[in-house]
PDB file of C-alpha atoms in Angstrom:
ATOM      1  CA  UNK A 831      18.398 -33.884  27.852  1.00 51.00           C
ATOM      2  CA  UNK A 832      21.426 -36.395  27.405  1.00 49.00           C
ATOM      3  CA  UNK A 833      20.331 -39.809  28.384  1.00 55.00           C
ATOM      4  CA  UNK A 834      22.212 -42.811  29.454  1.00 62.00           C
ATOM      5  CA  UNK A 835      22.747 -45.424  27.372  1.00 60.00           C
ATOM      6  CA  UNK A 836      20.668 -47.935  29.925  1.00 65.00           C
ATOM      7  CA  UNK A 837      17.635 -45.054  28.818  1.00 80.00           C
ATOM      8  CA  UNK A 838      17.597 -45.600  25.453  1.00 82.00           C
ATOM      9  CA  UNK A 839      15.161 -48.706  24.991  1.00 87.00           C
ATOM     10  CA  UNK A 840      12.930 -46.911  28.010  1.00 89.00           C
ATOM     11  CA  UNK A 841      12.903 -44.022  26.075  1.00 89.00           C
ATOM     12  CA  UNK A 842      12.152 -45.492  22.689  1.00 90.00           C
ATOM     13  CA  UNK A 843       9.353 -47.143  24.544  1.00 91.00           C
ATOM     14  CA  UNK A 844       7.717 -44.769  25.653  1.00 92.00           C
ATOM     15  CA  UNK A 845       7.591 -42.821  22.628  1.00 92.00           C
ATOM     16  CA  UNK A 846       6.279 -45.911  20.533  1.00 93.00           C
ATOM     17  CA  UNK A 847       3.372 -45.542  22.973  1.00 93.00           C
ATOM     18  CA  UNK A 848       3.236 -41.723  22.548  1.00 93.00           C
ATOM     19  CA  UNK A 849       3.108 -42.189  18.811  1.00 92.00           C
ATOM     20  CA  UNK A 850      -0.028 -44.468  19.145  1.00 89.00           C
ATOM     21  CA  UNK A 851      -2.397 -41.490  21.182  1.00 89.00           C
ATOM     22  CA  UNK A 852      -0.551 -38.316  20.070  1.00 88.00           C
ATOM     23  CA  UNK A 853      -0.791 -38.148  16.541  1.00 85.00           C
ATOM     24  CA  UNK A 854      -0.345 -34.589  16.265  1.00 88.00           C
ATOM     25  CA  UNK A 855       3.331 -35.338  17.738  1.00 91.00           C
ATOM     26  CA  UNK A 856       4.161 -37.777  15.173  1.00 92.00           C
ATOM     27  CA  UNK A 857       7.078 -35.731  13.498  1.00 93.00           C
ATOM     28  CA  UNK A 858       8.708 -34.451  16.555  1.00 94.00           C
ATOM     29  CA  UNK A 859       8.719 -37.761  17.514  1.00 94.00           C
ATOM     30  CA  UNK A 860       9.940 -39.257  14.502  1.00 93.00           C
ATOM     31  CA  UNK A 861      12.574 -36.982  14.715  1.00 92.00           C
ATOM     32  CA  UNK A 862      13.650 -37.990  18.647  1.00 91.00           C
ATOM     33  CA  UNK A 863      13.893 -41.218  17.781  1.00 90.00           C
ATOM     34  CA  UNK A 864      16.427 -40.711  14.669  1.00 86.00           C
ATOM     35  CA  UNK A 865      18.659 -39.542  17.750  1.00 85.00           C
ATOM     36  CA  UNK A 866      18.504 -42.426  19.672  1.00 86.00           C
ATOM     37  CA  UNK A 867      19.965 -45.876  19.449  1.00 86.00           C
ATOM     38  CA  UNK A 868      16.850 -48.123  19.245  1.00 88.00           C
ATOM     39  CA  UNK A 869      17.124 -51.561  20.544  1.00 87.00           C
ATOM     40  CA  UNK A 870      17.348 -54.045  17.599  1.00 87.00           C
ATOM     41  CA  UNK A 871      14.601 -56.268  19.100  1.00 89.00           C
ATOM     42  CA  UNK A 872      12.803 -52.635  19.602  1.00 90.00           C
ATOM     43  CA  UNK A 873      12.634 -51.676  15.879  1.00 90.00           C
ATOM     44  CA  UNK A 874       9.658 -54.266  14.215  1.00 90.00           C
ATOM     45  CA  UNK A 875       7.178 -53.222  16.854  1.00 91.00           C
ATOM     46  CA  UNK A 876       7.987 -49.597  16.120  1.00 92.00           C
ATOM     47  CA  UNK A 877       8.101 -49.823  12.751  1.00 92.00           C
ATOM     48  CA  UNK A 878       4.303 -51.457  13.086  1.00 91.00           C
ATOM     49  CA  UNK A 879       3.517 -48.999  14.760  1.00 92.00           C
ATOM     50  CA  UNK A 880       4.502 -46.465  12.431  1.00 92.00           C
ATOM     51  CA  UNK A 881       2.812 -48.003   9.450  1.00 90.00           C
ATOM     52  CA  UNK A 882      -0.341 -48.311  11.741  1.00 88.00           C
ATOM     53  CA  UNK A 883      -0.428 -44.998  11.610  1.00 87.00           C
ATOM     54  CA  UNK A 884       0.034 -44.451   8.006  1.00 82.00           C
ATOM     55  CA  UNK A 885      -3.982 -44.442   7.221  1.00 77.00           C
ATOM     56  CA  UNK A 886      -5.300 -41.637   9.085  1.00 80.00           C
ATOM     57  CA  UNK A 887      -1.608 -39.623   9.157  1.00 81.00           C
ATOM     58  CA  UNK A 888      -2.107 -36.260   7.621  1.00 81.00           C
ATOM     59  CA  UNK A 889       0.223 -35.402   4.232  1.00 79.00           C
ATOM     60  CA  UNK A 890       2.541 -33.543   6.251  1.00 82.00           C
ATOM     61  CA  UNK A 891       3.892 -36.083   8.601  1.00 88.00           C
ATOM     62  CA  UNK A 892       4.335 -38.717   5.582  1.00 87.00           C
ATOM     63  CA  UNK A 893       7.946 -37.990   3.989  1.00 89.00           C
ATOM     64  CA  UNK A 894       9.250 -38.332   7.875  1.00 91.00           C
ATOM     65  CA  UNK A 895       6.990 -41.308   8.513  1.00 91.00           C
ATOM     66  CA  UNK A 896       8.190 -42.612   4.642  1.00 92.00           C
ATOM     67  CA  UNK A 897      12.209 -41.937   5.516  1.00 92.00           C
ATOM     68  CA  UNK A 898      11.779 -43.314   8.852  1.00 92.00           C
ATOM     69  CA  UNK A 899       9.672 -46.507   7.345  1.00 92.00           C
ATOM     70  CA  UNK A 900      12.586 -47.136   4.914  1.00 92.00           C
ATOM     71  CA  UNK A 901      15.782 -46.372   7.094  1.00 90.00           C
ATOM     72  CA  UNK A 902      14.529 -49.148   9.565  1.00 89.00           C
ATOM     73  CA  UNK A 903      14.509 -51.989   7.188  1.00 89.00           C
ATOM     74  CA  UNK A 904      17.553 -54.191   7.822  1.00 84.00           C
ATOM     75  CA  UNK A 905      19.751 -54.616   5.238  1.00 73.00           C
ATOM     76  CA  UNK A 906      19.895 -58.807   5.315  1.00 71.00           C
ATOM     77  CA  UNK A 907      18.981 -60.624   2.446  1.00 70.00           C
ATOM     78  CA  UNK A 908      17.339 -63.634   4.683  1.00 77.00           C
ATOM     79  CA  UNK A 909      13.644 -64.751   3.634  1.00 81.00           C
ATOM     80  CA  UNK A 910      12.436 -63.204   6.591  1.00 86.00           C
ATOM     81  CA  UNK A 911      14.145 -59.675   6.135  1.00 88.00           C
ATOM     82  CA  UNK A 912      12.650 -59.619   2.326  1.00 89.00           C
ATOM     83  CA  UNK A 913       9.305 -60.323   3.615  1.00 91.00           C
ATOM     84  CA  UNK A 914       9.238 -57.594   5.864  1.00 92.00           C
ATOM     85  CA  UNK A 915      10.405 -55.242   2.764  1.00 92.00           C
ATOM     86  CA  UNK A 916       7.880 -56.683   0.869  1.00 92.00           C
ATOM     87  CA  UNK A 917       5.545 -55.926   3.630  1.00 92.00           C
ATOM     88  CA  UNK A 918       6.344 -52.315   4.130  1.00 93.00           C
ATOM     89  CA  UNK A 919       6.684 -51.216   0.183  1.00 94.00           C
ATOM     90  CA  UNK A 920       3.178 -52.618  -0.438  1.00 92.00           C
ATOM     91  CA  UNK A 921       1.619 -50.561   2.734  1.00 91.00           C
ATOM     92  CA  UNK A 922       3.229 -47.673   1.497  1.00 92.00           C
ATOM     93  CA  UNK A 923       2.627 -47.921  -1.941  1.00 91.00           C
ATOM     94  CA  UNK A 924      -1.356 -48.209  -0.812  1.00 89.00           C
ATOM     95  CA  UNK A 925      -1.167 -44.926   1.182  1.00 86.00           C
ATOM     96  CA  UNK A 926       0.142 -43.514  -2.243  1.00 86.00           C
ATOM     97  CA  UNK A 927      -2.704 -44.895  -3.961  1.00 85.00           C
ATOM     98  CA  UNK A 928      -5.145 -43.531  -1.543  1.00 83.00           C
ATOM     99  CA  UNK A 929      -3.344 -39.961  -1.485  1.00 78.00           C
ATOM    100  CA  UNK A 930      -3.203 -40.074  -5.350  1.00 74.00           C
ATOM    101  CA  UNK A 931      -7.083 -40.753  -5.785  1.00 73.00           C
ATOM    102  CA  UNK A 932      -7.967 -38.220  -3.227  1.00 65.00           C
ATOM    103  CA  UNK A 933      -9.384 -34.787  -4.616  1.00 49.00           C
ATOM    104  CA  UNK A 934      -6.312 -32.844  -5.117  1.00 46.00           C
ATOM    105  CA  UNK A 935      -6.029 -30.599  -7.444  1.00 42.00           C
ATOM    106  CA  UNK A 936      -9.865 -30.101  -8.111  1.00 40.00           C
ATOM    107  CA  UNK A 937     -10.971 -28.805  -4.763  1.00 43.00           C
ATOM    108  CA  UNK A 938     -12.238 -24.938  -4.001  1.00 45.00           C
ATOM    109  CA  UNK A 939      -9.739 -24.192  -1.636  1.00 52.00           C
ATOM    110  CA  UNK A 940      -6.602 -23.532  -3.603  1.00 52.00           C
ATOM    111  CA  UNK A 941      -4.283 -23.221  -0.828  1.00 63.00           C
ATOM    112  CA  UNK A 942      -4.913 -26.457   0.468  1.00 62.00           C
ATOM    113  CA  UNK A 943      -4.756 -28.138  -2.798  1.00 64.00           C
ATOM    114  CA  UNK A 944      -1.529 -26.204  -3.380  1.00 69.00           C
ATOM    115  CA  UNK A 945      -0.222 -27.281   0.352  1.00 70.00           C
ATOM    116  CA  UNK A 946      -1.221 -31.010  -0.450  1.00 69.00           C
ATOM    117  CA  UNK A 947       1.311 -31.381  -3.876  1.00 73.00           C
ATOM    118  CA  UNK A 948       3.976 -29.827  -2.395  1.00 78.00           C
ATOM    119  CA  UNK A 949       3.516 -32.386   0.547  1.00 76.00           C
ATOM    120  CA  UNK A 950       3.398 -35.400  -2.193  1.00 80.00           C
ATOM    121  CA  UNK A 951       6.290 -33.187  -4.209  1.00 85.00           C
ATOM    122  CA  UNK A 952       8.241 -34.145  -0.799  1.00 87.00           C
ATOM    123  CA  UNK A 953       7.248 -37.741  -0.786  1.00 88.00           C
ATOM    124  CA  UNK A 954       8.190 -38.829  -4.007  1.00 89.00           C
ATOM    125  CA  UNK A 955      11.749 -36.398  -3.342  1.00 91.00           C
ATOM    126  CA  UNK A 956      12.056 -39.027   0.371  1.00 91.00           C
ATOM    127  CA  UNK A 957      11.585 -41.869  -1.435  1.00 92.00           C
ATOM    128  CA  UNK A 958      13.528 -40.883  -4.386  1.00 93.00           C
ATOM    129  CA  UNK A 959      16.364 -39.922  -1.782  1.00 93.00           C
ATOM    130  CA  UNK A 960      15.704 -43.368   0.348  1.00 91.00           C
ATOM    131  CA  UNK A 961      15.560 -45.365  -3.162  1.00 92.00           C
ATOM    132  CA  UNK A 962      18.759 -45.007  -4.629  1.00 92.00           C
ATOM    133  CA  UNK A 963      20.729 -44.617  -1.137  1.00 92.00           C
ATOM    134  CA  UNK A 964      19.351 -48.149  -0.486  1.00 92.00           C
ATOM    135  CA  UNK A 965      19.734 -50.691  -3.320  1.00 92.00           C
ATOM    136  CA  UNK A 966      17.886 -53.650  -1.577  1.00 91.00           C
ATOM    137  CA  UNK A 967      15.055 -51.167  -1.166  1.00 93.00           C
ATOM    138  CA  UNK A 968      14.986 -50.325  -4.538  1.00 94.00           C
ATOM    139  CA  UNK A 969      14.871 -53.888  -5.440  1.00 93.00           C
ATOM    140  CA  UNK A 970      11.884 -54.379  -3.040  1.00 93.00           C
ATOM    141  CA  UNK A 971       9.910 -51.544  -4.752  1.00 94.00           C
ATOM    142  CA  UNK A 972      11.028 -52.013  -8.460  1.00 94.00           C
ATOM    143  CA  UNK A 973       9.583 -56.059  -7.802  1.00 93.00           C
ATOM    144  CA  UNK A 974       6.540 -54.640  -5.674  1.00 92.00           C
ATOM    145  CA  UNK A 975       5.244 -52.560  -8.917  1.00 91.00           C
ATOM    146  CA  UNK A 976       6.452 -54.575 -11.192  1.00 88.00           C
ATOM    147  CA  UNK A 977       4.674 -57.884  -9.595  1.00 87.00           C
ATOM    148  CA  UNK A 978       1.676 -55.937  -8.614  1.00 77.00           C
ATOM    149  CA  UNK A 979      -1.623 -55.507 -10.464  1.00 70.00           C
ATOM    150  CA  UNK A 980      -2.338 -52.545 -12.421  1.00 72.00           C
ATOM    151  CA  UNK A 981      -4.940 -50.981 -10.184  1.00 74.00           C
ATOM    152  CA  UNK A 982      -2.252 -50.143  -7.449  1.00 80.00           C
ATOM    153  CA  UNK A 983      -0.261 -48.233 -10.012  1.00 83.00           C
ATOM    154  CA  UNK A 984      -0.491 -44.375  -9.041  1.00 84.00           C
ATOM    155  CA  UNK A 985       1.105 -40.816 -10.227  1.00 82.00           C
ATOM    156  CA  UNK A 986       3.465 -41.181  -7.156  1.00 88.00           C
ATOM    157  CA  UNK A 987       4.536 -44.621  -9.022  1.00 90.00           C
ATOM    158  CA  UNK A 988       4.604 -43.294 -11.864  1.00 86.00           C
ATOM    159  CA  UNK A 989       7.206 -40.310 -10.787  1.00 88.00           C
ATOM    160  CA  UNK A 990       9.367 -42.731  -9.290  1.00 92.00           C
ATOM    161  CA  UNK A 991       9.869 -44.877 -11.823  1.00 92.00           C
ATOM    162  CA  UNK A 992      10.921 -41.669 -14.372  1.00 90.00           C
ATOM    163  CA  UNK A 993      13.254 -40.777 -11.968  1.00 92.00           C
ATOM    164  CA  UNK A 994      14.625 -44.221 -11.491  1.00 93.00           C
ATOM    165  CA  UNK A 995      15.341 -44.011 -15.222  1.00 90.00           C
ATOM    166  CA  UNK A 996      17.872 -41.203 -14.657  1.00 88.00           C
ATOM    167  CA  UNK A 997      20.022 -44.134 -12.055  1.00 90.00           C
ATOM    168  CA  UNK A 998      22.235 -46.184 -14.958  1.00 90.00           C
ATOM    169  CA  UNK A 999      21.751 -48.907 -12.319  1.00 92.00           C
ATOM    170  CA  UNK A1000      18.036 -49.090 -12.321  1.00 92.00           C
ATOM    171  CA  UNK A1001      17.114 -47.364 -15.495  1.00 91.00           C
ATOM    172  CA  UNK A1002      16.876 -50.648 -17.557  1.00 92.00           C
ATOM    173  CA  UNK A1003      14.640 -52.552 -15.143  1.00 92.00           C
ATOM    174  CA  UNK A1004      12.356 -49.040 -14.800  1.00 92.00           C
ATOM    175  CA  UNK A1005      12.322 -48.332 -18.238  1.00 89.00           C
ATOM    176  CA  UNK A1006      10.598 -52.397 -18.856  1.00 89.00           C
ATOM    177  CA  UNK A1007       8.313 -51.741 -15.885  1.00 88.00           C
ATOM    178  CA  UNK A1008       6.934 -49.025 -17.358  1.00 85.00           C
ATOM    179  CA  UNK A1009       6.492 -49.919 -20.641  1.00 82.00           C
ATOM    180  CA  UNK A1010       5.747 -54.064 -19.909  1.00 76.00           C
ATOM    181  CA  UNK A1011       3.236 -53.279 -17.126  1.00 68.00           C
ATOM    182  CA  UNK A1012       2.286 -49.499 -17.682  1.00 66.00           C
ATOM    183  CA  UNK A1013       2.007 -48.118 -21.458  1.00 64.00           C
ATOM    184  CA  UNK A1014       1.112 -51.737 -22.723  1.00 61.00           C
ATOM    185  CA  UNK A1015      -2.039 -52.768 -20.672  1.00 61.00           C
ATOM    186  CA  UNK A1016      -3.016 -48.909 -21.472  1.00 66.00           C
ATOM    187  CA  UNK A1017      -2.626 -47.359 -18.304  1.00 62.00           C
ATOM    188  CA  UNK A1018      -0.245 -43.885 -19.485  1.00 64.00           C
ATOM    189  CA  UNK A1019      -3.585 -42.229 -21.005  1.00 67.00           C
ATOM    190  CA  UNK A1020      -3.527 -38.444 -21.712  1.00 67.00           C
ATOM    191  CA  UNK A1021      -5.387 -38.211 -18.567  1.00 71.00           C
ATOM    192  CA  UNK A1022      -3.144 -39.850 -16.659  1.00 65.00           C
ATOM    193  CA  UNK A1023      -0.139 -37.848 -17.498  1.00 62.00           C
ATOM    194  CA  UNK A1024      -1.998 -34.797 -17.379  1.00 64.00           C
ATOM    195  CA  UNK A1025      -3.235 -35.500 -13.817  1.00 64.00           C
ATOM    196  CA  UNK A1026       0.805 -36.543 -13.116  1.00 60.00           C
ATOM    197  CA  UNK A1027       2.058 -33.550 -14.591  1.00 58.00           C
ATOM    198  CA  UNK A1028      -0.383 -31.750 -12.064  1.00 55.00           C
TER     199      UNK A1028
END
C-alpha cells in the first residue's frame, strides 16, 4: 500500500512498537522501514530499539539488523554524533563476541552449525559492505578495536580487519591494529586462526 507522506512517522511508529513484541517479524520489518522516510527525530529511538534487540535476535536477522544499525548513523562529525557511533560499534562488536564464543562449529547437529557460519559469513560480508561505503564508520570501528581491551577482540574482528587491509585507505591503520594490539599481546595463536579459518 502507497502511503501519504503525513503516514510516514505513524507508520514508522507503529512498526518500532511491532519490532519490540514480534521478534519473529524483525526482518520484514527491517526491510519496510528501508522504504520509508523516517522522521529525523524518529531515528535514535528506533535505532535503540533495534540494538535492544540485538541480544536475544537469532543469527539470521543480524546482517539486516547490522546494515540497518549502520545506515542510520548520521554522518556529522559533532561530539554528540561520534558518541552515538561509538555507542553502536561497541554494542555490536559485543554481539560478535557473544556469537563468536558460542558453540559453533563443535556441536552434533551439522546443519545447524553449517547454517550458523554462513549467517556470520553474511555479517562480516554487511559490515565489510557498510565499512568501506561509510568512512566515518570505519573510523568509529577501526578506534573502537583499536582502543578496546583485548578480551573483546573476536574472529568476526579479526576478518574485518584482513579485509580492511585490502582498502589502500585503511590498510595502514588495520595492518598496526593488528599487529600493535593483536599478534603482540599474543592473541593470533594457532588456535585462534584455526578456529577463524573455521
Amino acid at each position: 500500500e502507497v502511503l501519504e507522506d503525513s503516514n510516514h512517522s505513524v507508520a514508522v511508529d507503529r512498526f518500532r512498537q511491532m519490532l519490540e513484541c514480534e521478534r519473529e517479524l524483525t526482518v520484514p520489518i527491517i526491510e519496510s522501514l528501508g522504504n520509508l522516510r523516517i522522521p529525523p527525530n524518529m531515528v535514535g529511538a528506533l535505532r535503540e530499539t533495534v540494538l535492544g534487540i540485538l541480544e536475544s535476535a537469532p543469527f539470521s536477522d543480524l546482517p539486516v539488523a547490522v546494515r540497518f544499525l549502520l545506515e542510520s548513523l548520521d554522518r556529522g562529525g559533532d561530539f554528540s554524533v561520534k558518541q552515538i557511533k561509538s555507542k553502536v560499534v561497541s554494542e555490536l562488536r559485543q554481539k560478535f563476541l557473544d556469537i563468536c564464543c558460542s558453540d559453533i562449529g563443535i556441536g552434533t547437529d551439522i546443519s545447524e552449525d553449517a547454517t550458523k557460519l554462513t549467517n556470520i559469513q553474511c555479517i562480516i560480508k554487511t559490515l565489510h559492505s557498510s565499512l568501506i561505503s561509510r568512512d566515518d564508520v570505519c573510523k568509529a570501528y577501526l578506534e573502537n578495536v583499536e582502543s578496546g581491551n583485548n578480551a573483546c577482540f573476536c574472529t568476526i574482528d579479526f576478518w574485518l580487519l584482513v579485509s580492511l587491509r585490502g582498502q589502500s585507505i585503511y590498510s595502514k591503520k588495520a595492518t598496526n591494529i593488528l599487529k600493535k594490539h593483536v599478534a603482540r599481546t599474543g592473541m593470533i595463536t594457532p588456535e585462534f586462526v584455526k578456529r577463524a579459518i573455521q
